[in-house]
């Protein structure tokens, strides 16, 4: 045979329709997407008392919506409290719906080889924000949100892209839990209301 490497590439007897699977997936996408939600109602948005704090998931990969690339949640931080502290490879954008406070950000030096290394830099930056502002969190930055109001809650909308997870780089690490997090407590809608009422002072 003319090709010198034929002894190598002719080896193997498996035969699988992998390209056909791609075609089938593309063909079936309209019918599959027709069953996914394009409008998500508040009743379909699950609550979670997570290690990052109290979240109401607006869009999530596990919620069977038409959104393929973005996850979003609303975070509620009680008066005078704070979120958890974490770091992730994806950049994050947060819109401040209600309240005022500040963020602490700590950039990290990163090296990605066969093993992933990151090391926090010495400087910790503080950024003040209030309702109407947008907070930008750069990739791989250790960050934490603080509610500076002793009487009113903060509400943030957080948006991140799933692309890092889809490429095998779902690098998410929790460094500190939110003060309210308790893994033994099961969250219900009624408990959320009670929780918020107990932590919010009525205006005079």
mmCIF file of N, CA and C in Angstrom, residues 9 15 24 34-35 38 63 66 74 76 84 86 94 97 104 107 119 128-129 147 154 158 175 181 189 191 195 199:
data_model
loop_
_atom_site.group_PDB
_atom_site.id
_atom_site.type_symbol
_atom_site.label_atom_id
_atom_site.label_comp_id
_atom_site.label_asym_id
_atom_site.label_seq_id
_atom_site.Cartn_x
_atom_site.Cartn_y
_atom_site.Cartn_z
ATOM 1 N N UNK A 9 -2.751 3.067 10.980
ATOM 2 C CA UNK A 9 -4.098 3.621 10.948
ATOM 3 C C UNK A 9 -5.156 2.639 10.483
ATOM 4 N N UNK A 15 -16.894 0.409 14.722
ATOM 5 C CA UNK A 15 -17.599 1.258 13.766
ATOM 6 C C UNK A 15 -18.776 1.891 14.495
ATOM 7 N N UNK A 24 -28.233 13.944 14.010
ATOM 8 C CA UNK A 24 -29.510 13.628 14.668
ATOM 9 C C UNK A 24 -29.832 14.641 15.758
ATOM 10 N N UNK A 34 -38.883 22.703 21.926
ATOM 11 C CA UNK A 34 -40.299 23.067 22.048
ATOM 12 C C UNK A 34 -40.865 22.648 23.397
ATOM 13 N N UNK A 35 -40.234 21.674 24.044
ATOM 14 C CA UNK A 35 -40.687 21.204 25.357
ATOM 15 C C UNK A 35 -40.024 21.968 26.500
ATOM 16 N N UNK A 38 -39.740 28.831 27.690
ATOM 17 C CA UNK A 38 -39.232 30.119 27.249
ATOM 18 C C UNK A 38 -39.627 31.215 28.233
ATOM 19 N N UNK A 63 -32.840 23.439 35.062
ATOM 20 C CA UNK A 63 -34.241 23.860 35.099
ATOM 21 C C UNK A 63 -34.994 23.617 33.790
ATOM 22 N N UNK A 66 -34.978 27.117 27.779
ATOM 23 C CA UNK A 66 -34.342 27.269 26.469
ATOM 24 C C UNK A 66 -32.948 27.890 26.565
ATOM 25 N N UNK A 74 -31.075 35.244 41.788
ATOM 26 C CA UNK A 74 -31.209 36.406 42.656
ATOM 27 C C UNK A 74 -30.678 36.015 44.027
ATOM 28 N N UNK A 76 -30.237 37.190 48.052
ATOM 29 C CA UNK A 76 -30.728 38.082 49.095
ATOM 30 C C UNK A 76 -29.765 38.010 50.276
ATOM 31 N N UNK A 84 -21.381 34.287 51.088
ATOM 32 C CA UNK A 84 -20.191 33.463 51.225
ATOM 33 C C UNK A 84 -19.055 34.075 50.422
ATOM 34 N N UNK A 86 -16.239 33.066 47.544
ATOM 35 C CA UNK A 86 -15.859 31.992 46.634
ATOM 36 C C UNK A 86 -15.039 32.543 45.475
ATOM 37 N N UNK A 94 -23.150 41.230 38.233
ATOM 38 C CA UNK A 94 -24.250 41.317 39.195
ATOM 39 C C UNK A 94 -24.911 42.683 39.091
ATOM 40 N N UNK A 97 -30.307 45.174 42.579
ATOM 41 C CA UNK A 97 -31.721 45.522 42.529
ATOM 42 C C UNK A 97 -32.128 46.426 43.681
ATOM 43 N N UNK A 104 -15.502 42.814 48.348
ATOM 44 C CA UNK A 104 -14.062 42.637 48.508
ATOM 45 C C UNK A 104 -13.598 41.669 47.431
ATOM 46 N N UNK A 107 -7.608 39.338 43.422
ATOM 47 C CA UNK A 107 -7.197 38.667 42.192
ATOM 48 C C UNK A 107 -6.239 37.525 42.499
ATOM 49 N N UNK A 119 -2.977 31.203 42.936
ATOM 50 C CA UNK A 119 -2.414 31.755 44.168
ATOM 51 C C UNK A 119 -2.961 33.168 44.360
ATOM 52 N N UNK A 128 -17.478 49.911 46.498
ATOM 53 C CA UNK A 128 -18.782 50.295 47.031
ATOM 54 C C UNK A 128 -19.836 50.219 45.917
ATOM 55 N N UNK A 129 -21.068 49.839 46.268
ATOM 56 C CA UNK A 129 -22.150 49.812 45.291
ATOM 57 C C UNK A 129 -23.487 50.101 45.969
ATOM 58 N N UNK A 147 -23.585 43.496 52.846
ATOM 59 C CA UNK A 147 -24.710 44.416 52.986
ATOM 60 C C UNK A 147 -24.348 45.452 54.049
ATOM 61 N N UNK A 154 -30.271 43.338 50.926
ATOM 62 C CA UNK A 154 -29.712 43.571 49.592
ATOM 63 C C UNK A 154 -30.250 42.482 48.672
ATOM 64 N N UNK A 158 -27.280 37.784 39.806
ATOM 65 C CA UNK A 158 -25.978 37.294 39.366
ATOM 66 C C UNK A 158 -26.122 36.515 38.071
ATOM 67 N N UNK A 175 -14.757 29.257 49.664
ATOM 68 C CA UNK A 175 -13.703 29.515 50.639
ATOM 69 C C UNK A 175 -14.263 29.878 52.021
ATOM 70 N N UNK A 181 -25.981 30.009 56.420
ATOM 71 C CA UNK A 181 -26.018 28.652 55.861
ATOM 72 C C UNK A 181 -26.014 27.593 56.963
ATOM 73 N N UNK A 189 -40.686 27.606 51.013
ATOM 74 C CA UNK A 189 -41.128 28.971 50.732
ATOM 75 C C UNK A 189 -41.592 29.659 52.015
ATOM 76 N N UNK A 191 -40.586 29.058 55.027
ATOM 77 C CA UNK A 191 -39.425 29.356 55.868
ATOM 78 C C UNK A 191 -38.659 30.557 55.327
ATOM 79 N N UNK A 195 -37.911 33.723 57.489
ATOM 80 C CA UNK A 195 -36.502 34.090 57.586
ATOM 81 C C UNK A 195 -36.306 35.574 57.285
ATOM 82 N N UNK A 199 -35.504 39.203 59.778
ATOM 83 C CA UNK A 199 -34.246 39.923 59.603
ATOM 84 C C UNK A 199 -34.415 41.310 58.993
#
